[in-house]
Tab-separated table of N, CA and C in Angstrom:
chain	number	residue	atom	x	y	z
A	3	MET	N	322.645	-121.120	152.873
A	3	MET	CA	321.228	-121.086	153.104
A	3	MET	C	320.570	-119.999	152.315
A	4	LYS	N	319.431	-120.360	151.899
A	4	LYS	CA	318.647	-119.406	151.124
A	4	LYS	C	317.821	-118.542	152.048
A	5	LYS	N	317.747	-117.283	151.641
A	5	LYS	CA	316.875	-116.374	152.382
A	5	LYS	C	315.448	-116.663	151.999
A	6	PRO	N	314.558	-116.496	152.989
A	6	PRO	CA	313.157	-116.666	152.610
A	6	PRO	C	312.744	-115.522	151.689
A	7	ALA	N	311.988	-115.814	150.740
A	7	ALA	CA	311.547	-114.807	149.767
A	7	ALA	C	310.645	-113.799	150.468
A	8	GLU	N	310.903	-112.524	150.158
A	8	GLU	CA	310.069	-111.475	150.747
A	8	GLU	C	308.745	-111.440	150.027
A	9	ARG	N	307.692	-111.336	150.813
A	9	ARG	CA	306.364	-111.308	150.235
A	9	ARG	C	306.069	-109.900	149.772
A	10	LYS	N	305.491	-109.763	148.633
A	10	LYS	CA	305.111	-108.455	148.110
A	10	LYS	C	303.821	-108.013	148.774
A	11	LEU	N	303.770	-106.677	149.095
A	11	LEU	CA	302.576	-106.126	149.720
A	11	LEU	C	301.512	-105.890	148.668
A	12	THR	N	300.289	-106.134	149.084
A	12	THR	CA	299.189	-105.851	148.174
A	12	THR	C	298.930	-104.351	148.183
A	13	LEU	N	298.174	-103.883	147.241
A	13	LEU	CA	297.843	-102.459	147.148
A	13	LEU	C	297.129	-101.988	148.410
A	14	ARG	N	296.221	-102.784	148.914
A	14	ARG	CA	295.489	-102.430	150.136
A	14	ARG	C	296.450	-102.286	151.322
A	15	GLU	N	297.414	-103.184	151.449
A	15	GLU	CA	298.385	-103.114	152.533
A	15	GLU	C	299.277	-101.880	152.396
A	16	LYS	N	299.634	-101.537	151.144
A	16	LYS	CA	300.442	-100.330	150.916
A	16	LYS	C	299.676	-99.078	151.332
A	17	LEU	N	298.403	-98.995	150.970
A	17	LEU	CA	297.590	-97.833	151.336
A	17	LEU	C	297.404	-97.742	152.853
A	18	ARG	N	297.195	-98.874	153.490
A	18	ARG	CA	297.001	-98.890	154.938
A	18	ARG	C	298.266	-98.409	155.660
A	19	SER	N	299.446	-98.746	155.153
A	19	SER	CA	300.694	-98.319	155.795
A	19	SER	C	300.914	-96.812	155.631
A	20	LEU	N	300.317	-96.212	154.619
A	20	LEU	CA	300.454	-94.776	154.396
A	20	LEU	C	299.438	-93.950	155.190
A	21	GLN	N	298.413	-94.576	155.695
A	21	GLN	CA	297.390	-93.845	156.440
A	21	GLN	C	297.961	-93.293	157.743
A	22	LEU	N	297.510	-92.094	158.095
A	22	LEU	CA	297.912	-91.466	159.354
A	22	LEU	C	297.117	-92.050	160.502
A	23	ASP	N	297.765	-92.109	161.622
A	23	ASP	CA	297.053	-92.447	162.836
A	23	ASP	C	296.513	-91.114	163.356
A	24	TRP	N	295.279	-90.793	163.066
A	24	TRP	CA	294.706	-89.481	163.359
A	24	TRP	C	294.669	-89.181	164.851
A	25	ARG	N	294.562	-90.217	165.656
A	25	ARG	CA	294.556	-89.981	167.094
A	25	ARG	C	295.906	-89.407	167.544
A	26	ASN	N	296.999	-90.001	167.110
A	26	ASN	CA	298.329	-89.489	167.460
A	26	ASN	C	298.600	-88.141	166.799
A	27	ALA	N	298.182	-87.973	165.568
A	27	ALA	CA	298.395	-86.699	164.871
A	27	ALA	C	297.648	-85.577	165.588
A	28	GLY	N	296.436	-85.858	166.051
A	28	GLY	CA	295.659	-84.861	166.782
A	28	GLY	C	296.350	-84.447	168.077
A	29	ARG	N	296.948	-85.420	168.741
A	29	ARG	CA	297.680	-85.100	169.980
A	29	ARG	C	298.879	-84.205	169.684
A	30	TRP	N	299.588	-84.499	168.614
A	30	TRP	CA	300.756	-83.682	168.256
A	30	TRP	C	300.344	-82.258	167.885
A	31	VAL	N	299.264	-82.139	167.129
A	31	VAL	CA	298.777	-80.808	166.742
A	31	VAL	C	298.334	-80.037	167.980
A	32	LEU	N	297.643	-80.692	168.896
A	32	LEU	CA	297.198	-80.044	170.127
A	32	LEU	C	298.400	-79.603	170.972
A	33	ALA	N	299.407	-80.451	171.086
A	33	ALA	CA	300.609	-80.099	171.850
A	33	ALA	C	301.324	-78.909	171.215
A	34	LEU	N	301.406	-78.897	169.895
A	34	LEU	CA	302.055	-77.793	169.188
A	34	LEU	C	301.283	-76.487	169.389
A	35	LEU	N	299.962	-76.542	169.289
A	35	LEU	CA	299.141	-75.346	169.515
A	35	LEU	C	299.282	-74.840	170.953
A	36	LEU	N	299.330	-75.749	171.902
A	36	LEU	CA	299.503	-75.366	173.298
A	36	LEU	C	300.861	-74.699	173.509
A	37	LEU	N	301.897	-75.248	172.917
A	37	LEU	CA	303.238	-74.680	173.028
A	37	LEU	C	303.292	-73.288	172.392
A	38	LEU	N	302.723	-73.135	171.208
A	38	LEU	CA	302.725	-71.836	170.529
A	38	LEU	C	301.923	-70.790	171.300
A	39	SER	N	300.773	-71.179	171.824
A	39	SER	CA	299.962	-70.200	172.559
A	39	SER	C	300.628	-69.819	173.885
A	40	THR	N	301.302	-70.751	174.541
A	40	THR	CA	302.031	-70.427	175.770
A	40	THR	C	303.166	-69.453	175.470
A	41	GLY	N	303.915	-69.713	174.411
A	41	GLY	CA	305.007	-68.812	174.019
A	41	GLY	C	304.494	-67.423	173.667
A	42	ALA	N	303.399	-67.361	172.911
A	42	ALA	CA	302.834	-66.064	172.534
A	42	ALA	C	302.318	-65.321	173.770
A	43	GLY	N	301.696	-66.051	174.694
A	43	GLY	CA	301.208	-65.425	175.926
A	43	GLY	C	302.346	-64.884	176.776
A	44	ALA	N	303.427	-65.642	176.869
A	44	ALA	CA	304.589	-65.184	177.642
A	44	ALA	C	305.202	-63.947	176.997
A	45	PHE	N	305.333	-63.946	175.687
A	45	PHE	CA	305.889	-62.795	174.974
A	45	PHE	C	305.015	-61.562	175.199
A	46	TRP	N	303.712	-61.717	175.078
A	46	TRP	CA	302.786	-60.597	175.270
A	46	TRP	C	302.884	-60.063	176.702
A	47	THR	N	302.966	-60.966	177.676
A	47	THR	CA	303.057	-60.552	179.082
A	47	THR	C	304.326	-59.753	179.339
A	48	VAL	N	305.457	-60.244	178.840
A	48	VAL	CA	306.726	-59.533	179.033
A	48	VAL	C	306.664	-58.159	178.376
A	49	GLU	N	306.144	-58.091	177.171
A	49	GLU	CA	306.021	-56.800	176.477
A	49	GLU	C	305.117	-55.847	177.257
A	50	LYS	N	304.013	-56.357	177.745
A	50	LYS	CA	303.051	-55.520	178.461
A	50	LYS	C	303.645	-55.002	179.774
A	51	LEU	N	304.383	-55.856	180.494
A	51	LEU	CA	304.942	-55.455	181.784
A	51	LEU	C	306.094	-54.471	181.644
A	52	GLN	N	306.640	-54.324	180.448
A	52	GLN	CA	307.703	-53.348	180.236
A	52	GLN	C	307.153	-51.971	179.873
A	53	ASP	N	305.871	-51.875	179.656
A	53	ASP	CA	305.235	-50.597	179.338
A	53	ASP	C	305.169	-49.751	180.612
A	54	PRO	N	305.759	-48.545	180.618
A	54	PRO	CA	305.766	-47.725	181.838
A	54	PRO	C	304.374	-47.312	182.311
A	55	ARG	N	303.377	-47.416	181.451
A	55	ARG	CA	302.012	-47.052	181.857
A	55	ARG	C	301.334	-48.169	182.644
A	56	VAL	N	301.928	-49.362	182.622
A	56	VAL	CA	301.390	-50.495	183.369
A	56	VAL	C	302.106	-50.554	184.718
A	57	LEU	N	301.365	-50.555	185.791
A	57	LEU	CA	301.895	-50.575	187.163
A	57	LEU	C	302.902	-49.458	187.440
A	58	PRO	N	302.521	-48.198	187.171
A	58	PRO	CA	303.437	-47.096	187.491
A	58	PRO	C	303.479	-46.862	189.004
A	59	PHE	N	304.516	-46.178	189.449
A	59	PHE	CA	304.593	-45.812	190.864
A	59	PHE	C	303.661	-44.633	191.102
A	60	LYS	N	302.806	-44.765	192.092
A	60	LYS	CA	301.914	-43.673	192.469
A	60	LYS	C	302.380	-43.014	193.759
A	61	VAL	N	303.200	-43.744	194.534
A	61	VAL	CA	303.675	-43.235	195.823
A	61	VAL	C	305.183	-43.432	195.900
A	62	VAL	N	305.897	-42.355	196.249
A	62	VAL	CA	307.319	-42.451	196.578
A	62	VAL	C	307.419	-42.062	198.046
A	63	ARG	N	307.725	-43.054	198.882
A	63	ARG	CA	307.765	-42.834	200.333
A	63	ARG	C	309.216	-42.706	200.782
A	64	ILE	N	309.500	-41.652	201.519
A	64	ILE	CA	310.851	-41.419	202.031
A	64	ILE	C	310.788	-41.533	203.547
A	65	ASP	N	311.517	-42.514	204.084
A	65	ASP	CA	311.540	-42.758	205.529
A	65	ASP	C	312.930	-42.485	206.080
A	66	GLY	N	312.976	-42.147	207.330
A	66	GLY	CA	314.249	-41.935	208.019
A	66	GLY	C	314.160	-40.684	208.867
A	67	GLY	N	314.938	-40.651	209.915
A	67	GLY	CA	314.971	-39.471	210.773
A	67	GLY	C	315.798	-38.381	210.113
A	68	LEU	N	315.131	-37.495	209.405
A	68	LEU	CA	315.834	-36.453	208.649
A	68	LEU	C	315.994	-35.199	209.504
A	69	ARG	N	317.239	-34.795	209.714
A	69	ARG	CA	317.521	-33.564	210.455
A	69	ARG	C	318.181	-32.527	209.560
A	70	HIS	N	319.092	-32.965	208.720
A	70	HIS	CA	319.845	-32.041	207.873
A	70	HIS	C	319.347	-32.048	206.429
A	71	LEU	N	318.642	-33.070	206.059
A	71	LEU	CA	318.051	-33.167	204.720
A	71	LEU	C	316.554	-32.957	204.843
A	72	ASP	N	315.935	-32.521	203.761
A	72	ASP	CA	314.482	-32.523	203.745
A	72	ASP	C	314.027	-33.366	202.560
A	73	ARG	N	312.778	-33.763	202.608
A	73	ARG	CA	312.236	-34.663	201.589
A	73	ARG	C	312.364	-34.076	200.185
A	74	LEU	N	312.229	-32.769	200.072
A	74	LEU	CA	312.323	-32.118	198.768
A	74	LEU	C	313.708	-32.311	198.148
A	75	GLN	N	314.766	-32.211	198.954
A	75	GLN	CA	316.124	-32.435	198.446
A	75	GLN	C	316.278	-33.861	197.927
A	76	ILE	N	315.746	-34.806	198.674
A	76	ILE	CA	315.858	-36.211	198.268
A	76	ILE	C	315.043	-36.454	197.005
A	77	GLU	N	313.818	-35.929	196.970
A	77	GLU	CA	312.977	-36.089	195.782
A	77	GLU	C	313.646	-35.486	194.557
A	78	LYS	N	314.268	-34.331	194.729
A	78	LYS	CA	314.956	-33.682	193.614
A	78	LYS	C	316.140	-34.531	193.138
A	79	ALA	N	316.876	-35.115	194.078
A	79	ALA	CA	318.052	-35.916	193.726
A	79	ALA	C	317.682	-37.212	193.012
A	80	VAL	N	316.613	-37.862	193.445
A	80	VAL	CA	316.273	-39.170	192.875
A	80	VAL	C	315.166	-39.101	191.832
A	81	GLY	N	314.450	-37.987	191.771
A	81	GLY	CA	313.284	-37.890	190.889
A	81	GLY	C	313.571	-38.201	189.438
A	82	GLY	N	314.692	-37.725	188.926
A	82	GLY	CA	315.030	-37.984	187.528
A	82	GLY	C	315.411	-39.421	187.250
A	83	GLU	N	315.668	-40.185	188.297
A	83	GLU	CA	316.076	-41.583	188.134
A	83	GLU	C	314.898	-42.550	188.219
A	84	ILE	N	313.741	-42.052	188.615
A	84	ILE	CA	312.568	-42.929	188.737
A	84	ILE	C	311.896	-42.993	187.372
A	85	ARG	N	312.373	-43.926	186.576
A	85	ARG	CA	311.834	-44.130	185.227
A	85	ARG	C	311.373	-45.572	185.110
A	86	GLY	N	310.291	-45.775	184.413
A	86	GLY	CA	309.792	-47.133	184.234
A	86	GLY	C	308.639	-47.407	185.180
A	87	ASN	N	308.388	-48.693	185.390
A	87	ASN	CA	307.281	-49.094	186.252
A	87	ASN	C	307.795	-50.012	187.357
A	88	PHE	N	306.890	-50.672	188.025
A	88	PHE	CA	307.249	-51.522	189.156
A	88	PHE	C	308.307	-52.559	188.776
A	89	PHE	N	308.224	-53.099	187.567
A	89	PHE	CA	309.133	-54.170	187.163
A	89	PHE	C	310.405	-53.672	186.490
A	90	THR	N	310.378	-52.479	185.922
A	90	THR	CA	311.523	-52.040	185.115
A	90	THR	C	312.361	-50.940	185.754
A	91	VAL	N	311.913	-50.351	186.860
A	91	VAL	CA	312.667	-49.254	187.474
A	91	VAL	C	314.036	-49.768	187.936
A	92	ASP	N	315.043	-48.936	187.777
A	92	ASP	CA	316.414	-49.295	188.155
A	92	ASP	C	316.662	-48.826	189.590
A	93	VAL	N	316.423	-49.711	190.573
A	93	VAL	CA	316.563	-49.316	191.977
A	93	VAL	C	318.021	-49.019	192.334
A	94	GLU	N	318.956	-49.642	191.668
A	94	GLU	CA	320.378	-49.367	191.928
A	94	GLU	C	320.722	-47.931	191.537
A	95	ARG	N	320.153	-47.473	190.457
A	95	ARG	CA	320.390	-46.094	190.003
A	95	ARG	C	319.808	-45.080	190.999
A	96	ILE	N	318.629	-45.375	191.511
A	96	ILE	CA	317.995	-44.505	192.507
A	96	ILE	C	318.823	-44.509	193.787
A	97	TYR	N	319.309	-45.680	194.174
A	97	TYR	CA	320.162	-45.801	195.361
A	97	TYR	C	321.410	-44.928	195.215
A	98	ARG	N	322.074	-45.015	194.062
A	98	ARG	CA	323.290	-44.214	193.848
A	98	ARG	C	322.983	-42.721	193.903
A	99	ALA	N	321.844	-42.306	193.345
A	99	ALA	CA	321.470	-40.887	193.379
A	99	ALA	C	321.249	-40.425	194.821
A	100	ALA	N	320.627	-41.260	195.637
A	100	ALA	CA	320.408	-40.897	197.048
A	100	ALA	C	321.733	-40.854	197.801
A	101	ARG	N	322.607	-41.819	197.551
A	101	ARG	CA	323.899	-41.879	198.251
A	101	ARG	C	324.820	-40.723	197.884
A	102	ASN	N	324.589	-40.093	196.748
A	102	ASN	CA	325.428	-38.967	196.329
A	102	ASN	C	325.154	-37.697	197.128
A	103	LEU	N	324.049	-37.664	197.858
A	103	LEU	CA	323.786	-36.502	198.708
A	103	LEU	C	324.766	-36.538	199.881
A	104	PRO	N	325.420	-35.409	200.187
A	104	PRO	CA	326.475	-35.439	201.206
A	104	PRO	C	326.012	-35.859	202.598
A	105	TRP	N	324.779	-35.564	202.967
A	105	TRP	CA	324.320	-35.904	204.311
A	105	TRP	C	323.833	-37.346	204.433
A	106	VAL	N	323.788	-38.096	203.326
A	106	VAL	CA	323.291	-39.475	203.376
A	106	VAL	C	324.424	-40.419	203.766
A	107	ASP	N	324.233	-41.120	204.874
A	107	ASP	CA	325.200	-42.124	205.318
A	107	ASP	C	324.855	-43.476	204.708
A	108	GLN	N	323.596	-43.882	204.822
A	108	GLN	CA	323.130	-45.140	204.251
A	108	GLN	C	321.781	-44.903	203.599
A	109	ALA	N	321.510	-45.708	202.577
A	109	ALA	CA	320.226	-45.614	201.883
A	109	ALA	C	319.811	-47.005	201.429
A	110	SER	N	318.521	-47.191	201.303
A	110	SER	CA	318.002	-48.415	200.689
A	110	SER	C	316.786	-48.030	199.862
A	111	VAL	N	316.593	-48.762	198.779
A	111	VAL	CA	315.472	-48.504	197.875
A	111	VAL	C	314.770	-49.836	197.647
A	112	ARG	N	313.449	-49.854	197.874
A	112	ARG	CA	312.666	-51.081	197.695
A	112	ARG	C	311.368	-50.775	196.981
A	113	ARG	N	310.889	-51.766	196.260
A	113	ARG	CA	309.558	-51.690	195.662
A	113	ARG	C	308.573	-52.322	196.641
A	114	LEU	N	307.425	-51.684	196.828
A	114	LEU	CA	306.352	-52.259	197.640
A	114	LEU	C	305.133	-52.412	196.745
A	115	TRP	N	304.650	-53.636	196.611
A	115	TRP	CA	303.522	-53.936	195.734
A	115	TRP	C	302.293	-53.162	196.177
A	116	PRO	N	301.519	-52.594	195.289
A	116	PRO	CA	301.671	-52.616	193.840
A	116	PRO	C	302.235	-51.325	193.239
A	117	ASP	N	302.309	-50.239	194.020
A	117	ASP	CA	302.609	-48.959	193.367
A	117	ASP	C	303.481	-48.024	194.202
A	118	THR	N	304.260	-48.576	195.143
A	118	THR	CA	305.027	-47.723	196.050
A	118	THR	C	306.519	-47.992	195.921
A	119	LEU	N	307.281	-46.911	195.920
A	119	LEU	CA	308.736	-46.985	195.967
A	119	LEU	C	309.150	-46.447	197.329
A	120	LEU	N	309.855	-47.258	198.108
A	120	LEU	CA	310.265	-46.879	199.461
A	120	LEU	C	311.757	-46.564	199.465
A	121	ILE	N	312.086	-45.358	199.907
A	121	ILE	CA	313.484	-44.936	200.027
A	121	ILE	C	313.741	-44.671	201.502
A	122	LYS	N	314.660	-45.448	202.090
A	122	LYS	CA	315.024	-45.252	203.500
A	122	LYS	C	316.388	-44.582	203.555
A	123	ILE	N	316.467	-43.540	204.364
A	123	ILE	CA	317.690	-42.744	204.475
A	123	ILE	C	318.157	-42.712	205.927
A	124	SER	N	319.446	-42.944	206.125
A	124	SER	CA	320.099	-42.693	207.417
A	124	SER	C	321.093	-41.571	207.180
A	125	GLU	N	320.981	-40.524	207.975
A	125	GLU	CA	321.862	-39.369	207.782
A	125	GLU	C	323.223	-39.563	208.448
A	126	GLN	N	324.188	-38.829	207.929
A	126	GLN	CA	325.499	-38.748	208.567
A	126	GLN	C	325.330	-38.090	209.934
A	127	ILE	N	326.147	-38.492	210.876
A	127	ILE	CA	326.174	-37.844	212.191
A	127	ILE	C	327.497	-37.087	212.274
A	128	PRO	N	327.444	-35.753	212.269
A	128	PRO	CA	328.702	-35.010	212.313
A	128	PRO	C	329.325	-35.066	213.709
A	129	LEU	N	330.582	-35.474	213.761
A	129	LEU	CA	331.302	-35.543	215.027
A	129	LEU	C	332.146	-34.287	215.233
A	130	ALA	N	332.730	-33.805	214.122
A	130	ALA	CA	333.602	-32.622	214.214
A	130	ALA	C	333.760	-32.021	212.825
A	131	ARG	N	334.238	-30.788	212.796
A	131	ARG	CA	334.623	-30.155	211.526
A	131	ARG	C	335.978	-30.723	211.136
A	132	TRP	N	336.169	-30.914	209.863
A	132	TRP	CA	337.455	-31.383	209.358
A	132	TRP	C	337.952	-30.329	208.372
A	133	GLY	N	338.989	-29.649	208.729
A	133	GLY	CA	339.465	-28.564	207.884
A	133	GLY	C	338.449	-27.440	207.882
A	134	GLU	N	338.369	-26.734	206.761
A	134	GLU	CA	337.471	-25.574	206.673
A	134	GLU	C	336.065	-25.927	206.208
A	135	ARG	N	335.932	-26.880	205.275
A	135	ARG	CA	334.637	-27.086	204.618
A	135	ARG	C	334.110	-28.514	204.712
A	136	GLN	N	334.648	-29.315	205.564
A	136	GLN	CA	334.217	-30.703	205.635
A	136	GLN	C	333.870	-31.080	207.064
A	137	LEU	N	333.189	-32.224	207.176
A	137	LEU	CA	332.836	-32.782	208.479
A	137	LEU	C	333.349	-34.218	208.538
A	138	VAL	N	333.515	-34.706	209.748
A	138	VAL	CA	333.927	-36.094	209.940
A	138	VAL	C	332.875	-36.769	210.816
A	139	ASN	N	332.514	-38.018	210.452
A	139	ASN	CA	331.512	-38.754	211.226
A	139	ASN	C	332.211	-39.671	212.239
A	140	PRO	N	331.474	-40.361	213.104
A	140	PRO	CA	332.110	-41.207	214.129
A	140	PRO	C	332.989	-42.332	213.571
A	141	GLU	N	332.773	-42.744	212.335
A	141	GLU	CA	333.612	-43.783	211.722
A	141	GLU	C	334.884	-43.198	211.122
A	142	GLY	N	335.045	-41.892	211.214
A	142	GLY	CA	336.227	-41.241	210.655
A	142	GLY	C	336.111	-40.934	209.180
A	143	GLU	N	334.912	-41.061	208.635
A	143	GLU	CA	334.697	-40.766	207.215
A	143	GLU	C	334.412	-39.276	207.055
A	144	ILE	N	335.016	-38.709	206.031
A	144	ILE	CA	334.845	-37.279	205.760
A	144	ILE	C	333.717	-37.105	204.754
A	145	PHE	N	332.866	-36.116	204.988
A	145	PHE	CA	331.835	-35.765	204.010
A	145	PHE	C	331.774	-34.255	203.897
A	146	SER	N	331.229	-33.803	202.766
A	146	SER	CA	331.300	-32.373	202.424
A	146	SER	C	329.927	-31.783	202.139
A	147	PRO	N	329.204	-31.358	203.165
A	147	PRO	CA	327.944	-30.661	202.909
A	147	PRO	C	328.221	-29.242	202.412
A	148	LEU	N	327.177	-28.560	202.002
A	148	LEU	CA	327.329	-27.163	201.596
A	148	LEU	C	327.751	-26.336	202.810
A	149	PRO	N	328.519	-25.264	202.604
A	149	PRO	CA	329.027	-24.475	203.739
A	149	PRO	C	327.943	-24.005	204.709
A	150	HIS	N	326.783	-23.594	204.194
A	150	HIS	CA	325.728	-23.108	205.093
A	150	HIS	C	325.049	-24.244	205.864
A	151	GLU	N	325.322	-25.509	205.501
A	151	GLU	CA	324.726	-26.649	206.195
A	151	GLU	C	325.605	-27.174	207.342
A	152	ILE	N	326.799	-26.626	207.498
A	152	ILE	CA	327.710	-27.096	208.545
A	152	ILE	C	327.243	-26.543	209.887
A	153	PRO	N	326.935	-27.433	210.835
A	153	PRO	CA	326.439	-26.970	212.135
A	153	PRO	C	327.505	-26.199	212.919
A	154	GLU	N	327.043	-25.265	213.705
A	154	GLU	CA	327.937	-24.485	214.574
A	154	GLU	C	328.263	-25.288	215.833
A	155	GLY	N	329.368	-24.934	216.462
A	155	GLY	CA	329.700	-25.498	217.760
A	155	GLY	C	330.390	-26.849	217.737
A	156	LEU	N	330.743	-27.350	216.559
A	156	LEU	CA	331.456	-28.628	216.495
A	156	LEU	C	332.943	-28.404	216.723
A	157	PRO	N	333.635	-29.349	217.334
A	157	PRO	CA	335.087	-29.203	217.491
A	157	PRO	C	335.770	-29.162	216.129
A	158	GLN	N	336.877	-28.488	216.049
A	158	GLN	CA	337.636	-28.335	214.802
A	158	GLN	C	338.805	-29.320	214.813
A	159	LEU	N	338.881	-30.164	213.781
A	159	LEU	CA	339.993	-31.097	213.614
A	159	LEU	C	340.635	-30.860	212.263
A	160	SER	N	341.887	-31.244	212.143
A	160	SER	CA	342.554	-31.202	210.843
A	160	SER	C	343.728	-32.163	210.899
A	161	GLY	N	344.224	-32.496	209.742
A	161	GLY	CA	345.357	-33.411	209.667
A	161	GLY	C	345.639	-33.775	208.233
A	162	PRO	N	346.694	-34.542	208.001
A	162	PRO	CA	347.011	-34.951	206.640
A	162	PRO	C	345.927	-35.874	206.077
A	163	ASP	N	345.893	-35.981	204.743
A	163	ASP	CA	344.917	-36.857	204.086
A	163	ASP	C	345.011	-38.269	204.654
A	164	GLY	N	343.854	-38.868	204.906
A	164	GLY	CA	343.793	-40.233	205.407
A	164	GLY	C	343.921	-40.356	206.910
A	165	SER	N	344.171	-39.269	207.607
A	165	SER	CA	344.370	-39.358	209.059
A	165	SER	C	343.072	-39.203	209.849
A	166	SER	N	341.951	-39.003	209.166
A	166	SER	CA	340.686	-38.820	209.885
A	166	SER	C	340.216	-40.113	210.541
A	167	GLN	N	340.712	-41.234	210.091
A	167	GLN	CA	340.258	-42.509	210.640
A	167	GLN	C	341.223	-42.961	211.689
């Protein structure tokens, strides 16, 4: 069987096939512009929110029943770790700095919108002296405050390492 002969396109038909469908092209250009502007806006927002001058902490609140610690000691311990702004501050680093204080049993660090950093402290409860320079809490954990911070009148305990629990 013979194939049907292909008809040759006229010049007008060739030009018409090359013409753009401007309606579809306009939609594509609009979609591309929308995508680019969204990406640029997101990039600008992320850059802006990383600037420490944007949303800085104005209040550092320290909560907890403090008997052996004072707010100044806590502020001194964590103050150097409060870097950045509401979005970039490293709360884990601040938590570790607070937990390194010998009288701190538990700590939590939270951001409160828009400009407050909340540090909650629970102090160790000394149950007895352990050896010469340490204290033991009700859970049997040993902690080491400064010698002048050790309360008077506590019972004296001692024993081999690991026997406090």
